[in-house]
XYZ file of C-alpha atoms in Angstrom:
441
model
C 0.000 0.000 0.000
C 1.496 3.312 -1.169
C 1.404 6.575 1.371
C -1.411 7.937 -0.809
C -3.507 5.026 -0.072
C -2.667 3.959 3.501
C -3.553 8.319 4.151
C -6.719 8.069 2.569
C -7.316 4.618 4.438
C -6.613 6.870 7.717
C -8.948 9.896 6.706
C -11.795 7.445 6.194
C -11.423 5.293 9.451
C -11.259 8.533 11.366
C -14.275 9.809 9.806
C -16.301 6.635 10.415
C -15.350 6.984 14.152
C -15.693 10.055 14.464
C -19.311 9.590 12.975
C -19.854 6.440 15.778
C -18.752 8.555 18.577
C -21.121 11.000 17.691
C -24.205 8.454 17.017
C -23.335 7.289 20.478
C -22.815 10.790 22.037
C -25.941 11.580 21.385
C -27.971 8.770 22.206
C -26.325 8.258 25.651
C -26.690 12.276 26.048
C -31.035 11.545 25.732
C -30.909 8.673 27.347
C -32.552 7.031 24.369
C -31.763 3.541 22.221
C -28.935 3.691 19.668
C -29.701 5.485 16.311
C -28.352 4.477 13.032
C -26.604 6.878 10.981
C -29.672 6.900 8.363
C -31.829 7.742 11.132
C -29.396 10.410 12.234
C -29.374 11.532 8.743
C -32.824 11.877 8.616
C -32.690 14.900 11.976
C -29.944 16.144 10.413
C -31.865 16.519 6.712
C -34.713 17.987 8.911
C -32.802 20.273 10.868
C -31.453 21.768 7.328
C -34.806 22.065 6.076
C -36.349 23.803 8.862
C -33.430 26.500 9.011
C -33.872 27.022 5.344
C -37.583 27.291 5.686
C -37.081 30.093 8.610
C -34.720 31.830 6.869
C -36.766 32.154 3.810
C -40.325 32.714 5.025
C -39.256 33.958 8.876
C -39.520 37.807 7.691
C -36.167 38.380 9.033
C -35.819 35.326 11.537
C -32.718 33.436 11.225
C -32.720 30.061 12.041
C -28.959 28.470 13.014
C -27.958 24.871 14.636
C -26.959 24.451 17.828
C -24.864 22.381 20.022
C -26.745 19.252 19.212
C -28.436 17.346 16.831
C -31.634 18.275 18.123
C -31.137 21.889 18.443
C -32.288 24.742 16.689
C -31.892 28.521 17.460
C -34.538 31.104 16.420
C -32.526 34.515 16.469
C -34.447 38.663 15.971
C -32.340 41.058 14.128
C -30.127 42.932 16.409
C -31.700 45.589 15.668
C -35.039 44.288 17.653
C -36.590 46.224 20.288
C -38.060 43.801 22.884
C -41.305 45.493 25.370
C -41.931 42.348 26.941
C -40.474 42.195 30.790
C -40.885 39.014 32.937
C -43.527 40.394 35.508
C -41.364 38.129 38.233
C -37.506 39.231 37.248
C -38.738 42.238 35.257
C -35.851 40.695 32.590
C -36.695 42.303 29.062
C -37.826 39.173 26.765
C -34.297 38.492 24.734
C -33.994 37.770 21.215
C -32.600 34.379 20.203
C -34.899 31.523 21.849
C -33.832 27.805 21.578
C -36.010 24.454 20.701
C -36.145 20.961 20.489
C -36.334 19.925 16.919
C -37.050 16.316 18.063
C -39.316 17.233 21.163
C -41.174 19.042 18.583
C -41.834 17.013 15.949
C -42.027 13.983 18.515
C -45.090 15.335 20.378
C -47.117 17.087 17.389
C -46.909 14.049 15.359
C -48.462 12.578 18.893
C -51.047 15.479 18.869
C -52.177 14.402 15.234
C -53.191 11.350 16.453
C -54.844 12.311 19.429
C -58.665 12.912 21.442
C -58.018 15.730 22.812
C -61.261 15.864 24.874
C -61.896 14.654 28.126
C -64.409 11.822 28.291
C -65.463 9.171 30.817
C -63.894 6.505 29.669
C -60.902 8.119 30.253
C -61.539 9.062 33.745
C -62.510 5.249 34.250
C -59.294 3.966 32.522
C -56.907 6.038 34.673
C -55.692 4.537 37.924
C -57.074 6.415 40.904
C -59.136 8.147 37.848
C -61.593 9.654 40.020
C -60.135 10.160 43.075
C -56.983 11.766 41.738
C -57.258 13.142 38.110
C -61.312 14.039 38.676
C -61.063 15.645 41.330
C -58.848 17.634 39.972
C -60.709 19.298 37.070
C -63.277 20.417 39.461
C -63.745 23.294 41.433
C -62.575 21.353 44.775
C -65.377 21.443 47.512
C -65.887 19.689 50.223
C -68.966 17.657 49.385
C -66.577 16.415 46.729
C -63.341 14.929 49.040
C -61.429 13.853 45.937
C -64.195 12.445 44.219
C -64.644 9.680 47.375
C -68.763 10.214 45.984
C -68.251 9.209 42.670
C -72.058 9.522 42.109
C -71.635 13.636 42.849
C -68.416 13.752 41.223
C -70.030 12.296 37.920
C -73.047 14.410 38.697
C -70.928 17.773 38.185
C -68.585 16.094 35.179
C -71.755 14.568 33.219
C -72.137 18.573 32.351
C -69.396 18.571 30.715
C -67.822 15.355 29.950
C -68.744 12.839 27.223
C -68.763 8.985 27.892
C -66.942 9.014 24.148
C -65.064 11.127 22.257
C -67.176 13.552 20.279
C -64.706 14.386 17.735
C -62.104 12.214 15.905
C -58.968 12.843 14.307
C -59.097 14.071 10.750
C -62.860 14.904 11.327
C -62.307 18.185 9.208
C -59.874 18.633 5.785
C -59.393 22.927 6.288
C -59.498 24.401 9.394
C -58.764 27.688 10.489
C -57.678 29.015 13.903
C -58.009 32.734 14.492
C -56.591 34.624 17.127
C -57.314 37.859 18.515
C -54.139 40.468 17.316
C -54.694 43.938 15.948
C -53.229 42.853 13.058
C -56.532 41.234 11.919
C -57.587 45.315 11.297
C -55.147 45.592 8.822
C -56.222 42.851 6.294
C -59.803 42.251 5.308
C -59.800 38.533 5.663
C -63.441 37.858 6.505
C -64.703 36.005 3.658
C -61.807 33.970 3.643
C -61.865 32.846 6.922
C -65.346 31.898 6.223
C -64.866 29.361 3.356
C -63.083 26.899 5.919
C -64.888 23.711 6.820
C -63.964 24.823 10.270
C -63.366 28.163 12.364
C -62.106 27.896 15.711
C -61.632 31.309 18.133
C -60.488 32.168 21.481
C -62.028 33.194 24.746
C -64.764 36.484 24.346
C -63.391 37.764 20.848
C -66.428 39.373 18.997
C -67.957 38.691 15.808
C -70.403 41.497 14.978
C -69.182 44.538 13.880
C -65.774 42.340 12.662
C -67.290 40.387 10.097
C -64.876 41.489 6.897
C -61.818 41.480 9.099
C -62.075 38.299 11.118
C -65.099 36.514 9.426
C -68.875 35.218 10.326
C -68.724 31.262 10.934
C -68.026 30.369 14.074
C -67.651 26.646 14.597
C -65.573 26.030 18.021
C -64.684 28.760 20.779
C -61.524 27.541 23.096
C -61.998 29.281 26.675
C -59.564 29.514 29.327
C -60.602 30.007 33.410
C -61.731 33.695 32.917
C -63.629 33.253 30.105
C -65.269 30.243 31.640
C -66.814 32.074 34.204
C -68.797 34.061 31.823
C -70.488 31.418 29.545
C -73.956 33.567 29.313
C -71.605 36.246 27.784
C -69.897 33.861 25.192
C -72.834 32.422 23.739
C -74.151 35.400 22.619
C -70.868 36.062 20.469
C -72.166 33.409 18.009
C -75.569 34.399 15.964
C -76.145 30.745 15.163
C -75.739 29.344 18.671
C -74.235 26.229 17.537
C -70.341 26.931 19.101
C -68.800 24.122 20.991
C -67.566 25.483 23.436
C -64.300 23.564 24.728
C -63.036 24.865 28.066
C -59.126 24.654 28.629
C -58.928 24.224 32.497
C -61.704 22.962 34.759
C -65.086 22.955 35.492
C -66.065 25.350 38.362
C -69.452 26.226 40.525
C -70.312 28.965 38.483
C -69.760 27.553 34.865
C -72.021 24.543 36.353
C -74.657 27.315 37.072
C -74.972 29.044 33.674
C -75.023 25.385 32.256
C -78.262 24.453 34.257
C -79.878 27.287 35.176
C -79.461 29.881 31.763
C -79.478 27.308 29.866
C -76.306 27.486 27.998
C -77.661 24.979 25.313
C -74.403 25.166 23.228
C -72.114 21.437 23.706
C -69.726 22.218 26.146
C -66.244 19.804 26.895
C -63.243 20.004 28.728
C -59.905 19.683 26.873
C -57.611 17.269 27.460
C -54.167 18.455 26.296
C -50.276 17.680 25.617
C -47.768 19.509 27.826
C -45.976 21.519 25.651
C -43.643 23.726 28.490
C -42.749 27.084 28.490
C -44.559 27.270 24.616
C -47.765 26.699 26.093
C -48.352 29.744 27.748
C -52.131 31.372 26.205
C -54.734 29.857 24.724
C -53.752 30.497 20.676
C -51.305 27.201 20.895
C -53.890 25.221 22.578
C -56.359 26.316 20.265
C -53.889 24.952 17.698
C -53.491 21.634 19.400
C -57.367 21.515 19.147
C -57.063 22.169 15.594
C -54.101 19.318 15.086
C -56.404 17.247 16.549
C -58.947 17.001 14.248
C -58.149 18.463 11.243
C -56.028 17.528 7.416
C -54.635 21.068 7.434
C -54.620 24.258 10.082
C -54.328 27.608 8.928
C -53.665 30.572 11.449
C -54.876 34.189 11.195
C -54.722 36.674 13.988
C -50.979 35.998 15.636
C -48.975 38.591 16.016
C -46.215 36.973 13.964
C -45.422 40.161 11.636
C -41.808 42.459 12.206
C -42.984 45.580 14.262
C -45.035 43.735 16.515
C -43.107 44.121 19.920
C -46.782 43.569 22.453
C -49.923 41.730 22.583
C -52.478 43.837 20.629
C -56.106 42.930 20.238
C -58.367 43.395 17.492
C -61.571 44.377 19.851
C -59.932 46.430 22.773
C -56.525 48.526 23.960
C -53.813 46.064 24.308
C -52.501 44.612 27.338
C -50.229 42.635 28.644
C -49.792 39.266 27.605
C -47.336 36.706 26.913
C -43.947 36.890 25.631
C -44.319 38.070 21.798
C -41.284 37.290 20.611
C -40.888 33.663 21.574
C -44.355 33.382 20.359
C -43.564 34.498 16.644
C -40.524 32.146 16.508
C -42.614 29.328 17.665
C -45.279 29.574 15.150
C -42.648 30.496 12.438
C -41.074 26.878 13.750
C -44.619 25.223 13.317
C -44.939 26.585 9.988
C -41.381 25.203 8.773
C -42.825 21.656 9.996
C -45.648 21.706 7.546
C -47.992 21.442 10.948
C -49.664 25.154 10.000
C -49.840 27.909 7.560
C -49.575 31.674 8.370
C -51.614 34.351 7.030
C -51.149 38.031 8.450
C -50.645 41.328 7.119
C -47.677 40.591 5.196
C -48.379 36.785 4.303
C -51.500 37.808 2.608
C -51.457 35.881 0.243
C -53.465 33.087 0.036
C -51.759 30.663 -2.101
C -48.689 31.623 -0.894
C -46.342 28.719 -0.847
C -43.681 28.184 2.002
C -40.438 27.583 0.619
C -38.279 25.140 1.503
C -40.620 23.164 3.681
C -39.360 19.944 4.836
C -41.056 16.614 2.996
C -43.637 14.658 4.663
C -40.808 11.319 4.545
C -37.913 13.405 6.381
C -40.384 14.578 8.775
C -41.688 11.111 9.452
C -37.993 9.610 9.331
C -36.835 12.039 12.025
C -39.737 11.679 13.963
C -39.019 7.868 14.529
C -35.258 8.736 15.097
C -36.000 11.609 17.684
C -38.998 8.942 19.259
C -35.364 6.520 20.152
C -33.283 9.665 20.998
C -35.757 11.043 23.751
C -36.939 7.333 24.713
C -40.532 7.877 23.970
C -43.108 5.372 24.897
C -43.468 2.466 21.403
C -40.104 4.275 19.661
C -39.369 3.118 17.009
C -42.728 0.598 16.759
C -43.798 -0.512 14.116
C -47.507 -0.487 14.913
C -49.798 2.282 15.982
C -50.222 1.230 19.382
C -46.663 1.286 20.348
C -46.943 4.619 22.636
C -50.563 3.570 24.499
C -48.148 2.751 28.094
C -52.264 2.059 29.598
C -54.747 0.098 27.439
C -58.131 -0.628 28.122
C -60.371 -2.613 26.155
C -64.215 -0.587 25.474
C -67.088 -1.880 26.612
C -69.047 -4.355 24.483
C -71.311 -2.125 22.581
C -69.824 1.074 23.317
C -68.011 2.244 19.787
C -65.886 5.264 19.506
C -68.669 6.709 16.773
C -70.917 5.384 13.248
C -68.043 5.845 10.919
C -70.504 5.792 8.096
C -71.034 9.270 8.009
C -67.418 9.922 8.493
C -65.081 11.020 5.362
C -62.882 8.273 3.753
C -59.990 10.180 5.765
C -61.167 9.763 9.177
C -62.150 5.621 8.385
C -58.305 4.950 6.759
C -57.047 6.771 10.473
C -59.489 4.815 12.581
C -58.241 1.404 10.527
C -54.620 2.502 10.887
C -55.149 3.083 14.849
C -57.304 0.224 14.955
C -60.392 1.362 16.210
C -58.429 2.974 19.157
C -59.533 6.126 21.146
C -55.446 7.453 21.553
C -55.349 10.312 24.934
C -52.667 12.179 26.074
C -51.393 10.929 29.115
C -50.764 14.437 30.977
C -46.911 14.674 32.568
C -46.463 11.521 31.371
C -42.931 10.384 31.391
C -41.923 9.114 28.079
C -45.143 10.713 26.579
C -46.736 7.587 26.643
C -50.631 7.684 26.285
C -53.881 6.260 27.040
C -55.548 4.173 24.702
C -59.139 2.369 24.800
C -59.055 -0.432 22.034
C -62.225 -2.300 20.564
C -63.264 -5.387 22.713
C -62.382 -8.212 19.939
């Protein structure tokens, strides 16, 4: 072997190991099974995509890597004048924010397969279900003593609570999720928003007096606590009176009131949700969660995800304060560069826009099953759709999910991939692993 060859034979076994000790660097840094270095290829692929996709559609975001495979930083211009202050360090919100490629595309994949609505059945399934988790998502009294009367307990849930879940994934093909910025003022997208199969909006935002800038069809209206407590005034937002109303937190005395004694005739649930950290602060991501849940495609209108937008602003009133705007725009802008939803605002206006360099749906789904083995998820790696369900219980005979025959063909191919399953978040679950009720063969 001549010096040419026996230095080209050392280049290449260096690079090989070098590649090894970084598969294995990795995995024993999550804590997760070895990865192959396809799989790895496939973050890596993903990771490229994604900062492209910022880059070119972020309005000035930059997107870089970071110290791992997993990471990806979101940076502002320097140039970026940040309002927001921490109301307990009275910091001023900075300007690069970090995330978790694989946590991310881990849980919404998750999400997409998801009930996200509390029912009975998963109260019953959980250990200590009543007792613990029930008791819980009610205003605590105490006639209730963690739920040691199940008969009252169920009494206050059976408001609110289903014994099945009323919705199922892929339910709707277009949906559209519309927050409550300023920004909706400055764009007449009424009649746009309207020719969605399904509108979803937040807490007490009006409709009347709106109509060309934030549209007339109102099909779902997420609440948090505050918004809860004034049911009689949220019904009267919708001229149809056909909102589902889906309630973030818990159930409390005077929500139970309206309910009986108004009567709030409207379908009212509790939402069961995935833990998504310091990103799920507000109710415009859970509102897109909801949307994930049940929908082909989410579009969102109403974020303030524009330059120049340095506050909370609101389309019906002054602004206030709110939650950190910044991180919120690189979030979404992150979502978007997953192919999970598609902006509209001001200066995304228009409607057939096309994102550029979005990732395809095979190197999403390739790095989703290597990030599943890097974080140790529940069923990573599985082959088969129950893989994450860490508690199954079997229905009870005679008690199906839904009639499927007036379902689209979409919704019966996911029901035959899952099974037949009902698949729930399992809330601070380690591993993410979830709840699922499967038919009783």
């Amino acid at each position: 072997m001549n010096m040419l060859q026996l230095g080209l034979a050392v280049v290449l076994a260096s690079g090989l190991a070098s590649i090894i000790v970084f598969i294995t660097g990795v995995s024993n840094f999550y804590g997760g099974s070895r990865v192959s270095y396809e799989e790895l290829s496939a973050i890596i692929s993903l990771r490229s995509g994604v900062r492209k996709c910022v880059n070119s559609n972020g309005l000035g975001l930059q997107a870089v890597g970071g110290g791992d495979v997993c990471q990806i930083s979101i940076k502002f211009p320097s140039d970026t004048i940040s309002k927001w202050k921490d109301p307990k360090t009275g910091e001023l919100e900075g300007l690069s924010f970090d995330f978790n490629l694989c946590e991310a595309v881990s849980t919404w994949e998750q999400v997409r397969n998801s009930t996200t609505i509390l029912t009975k059945e998963y109260i019953d399934a959980l250990p200590n279900g009543w007792e613990e988790y029930a008791w819980q998502r009610i205003n605590k009294g105490a006639l209730l003593n963690r739920c040691e009367n199940k008969t009252l307990c169920m009494e206050k849930l059976s408001l609110v609570v289903p014994v099945k879940p009323p919705l199922l994934p892929r339910q709707f093909v277009r949906c559209a999720v519309v927050g409550n910025s300023g920004d909706l003022l400055k764009t007449k997208f009424g009649d746009e928003i309207d020719s969605y199969d399904a509108v979803i909006r937040e807490n007490g935002a009006p409709i009347q007096n709106y109509t060309k800038f934030v549209g007339r069809k109102s099909t779902f209206r997420l609440l948090n606590r505050g918004s809860a407590k004034a049911l009689d005034k949220v019904v009267e937002l919708d001229e149809q009176k056909k909102e589902v109303l889906i309630i973030k937190t818990t159930i409390h005395d005077i929500m139970s009131k309206m309910i009986k004694e108004i009567p709030i005739h409207n379908p009212v649930y509790l939402m069961l949700g995935t833990s998504f950290g310091s990103a799920a602060k507000g109710t415009g991501l859970k509102a897109l969660e909801f949307a994930l849940s049940i929908c082909d495609s989410v579009d969102m209108y109403g974020f303030t995800v524009d330059p120049g937008y340095k506050e909370w602003t609101r389309y019906f009133s002054e602004s206030r304060q709110g939650h950190t705007p910044l991180y919120g725009r690189a979030y979404y802008q992150l979502m978007e560069c997953l192919g999970l939803v598609r902006i509209h605002s001001p200066m995304r206006a228009d409607f057939n826009r096309v994102v550029d360099w979005l990732p395809s749906p095979g190197t999403i789904a390739a790095a989703r099953i290597a990030s599943e083995k890097l974080l140790k998820r529940v069923g990573a790696g599985a082959g088969e759709p129950w893989g994450p369900c860490s508690i199954i219980k079997k229905r009870d005979r005679g008690k199906k999910t839904a009639d499927l025959s007036e379902f689209r063909d979409a919704v019966l191919k996911h029901q035959q991939y899952v099974r037949g399953a009902a698949m729930y978040p399992l809330e601070r679950s380690p591993g993410h692993g979830m709840l699922c009720i499967i038919p009783d063969a």
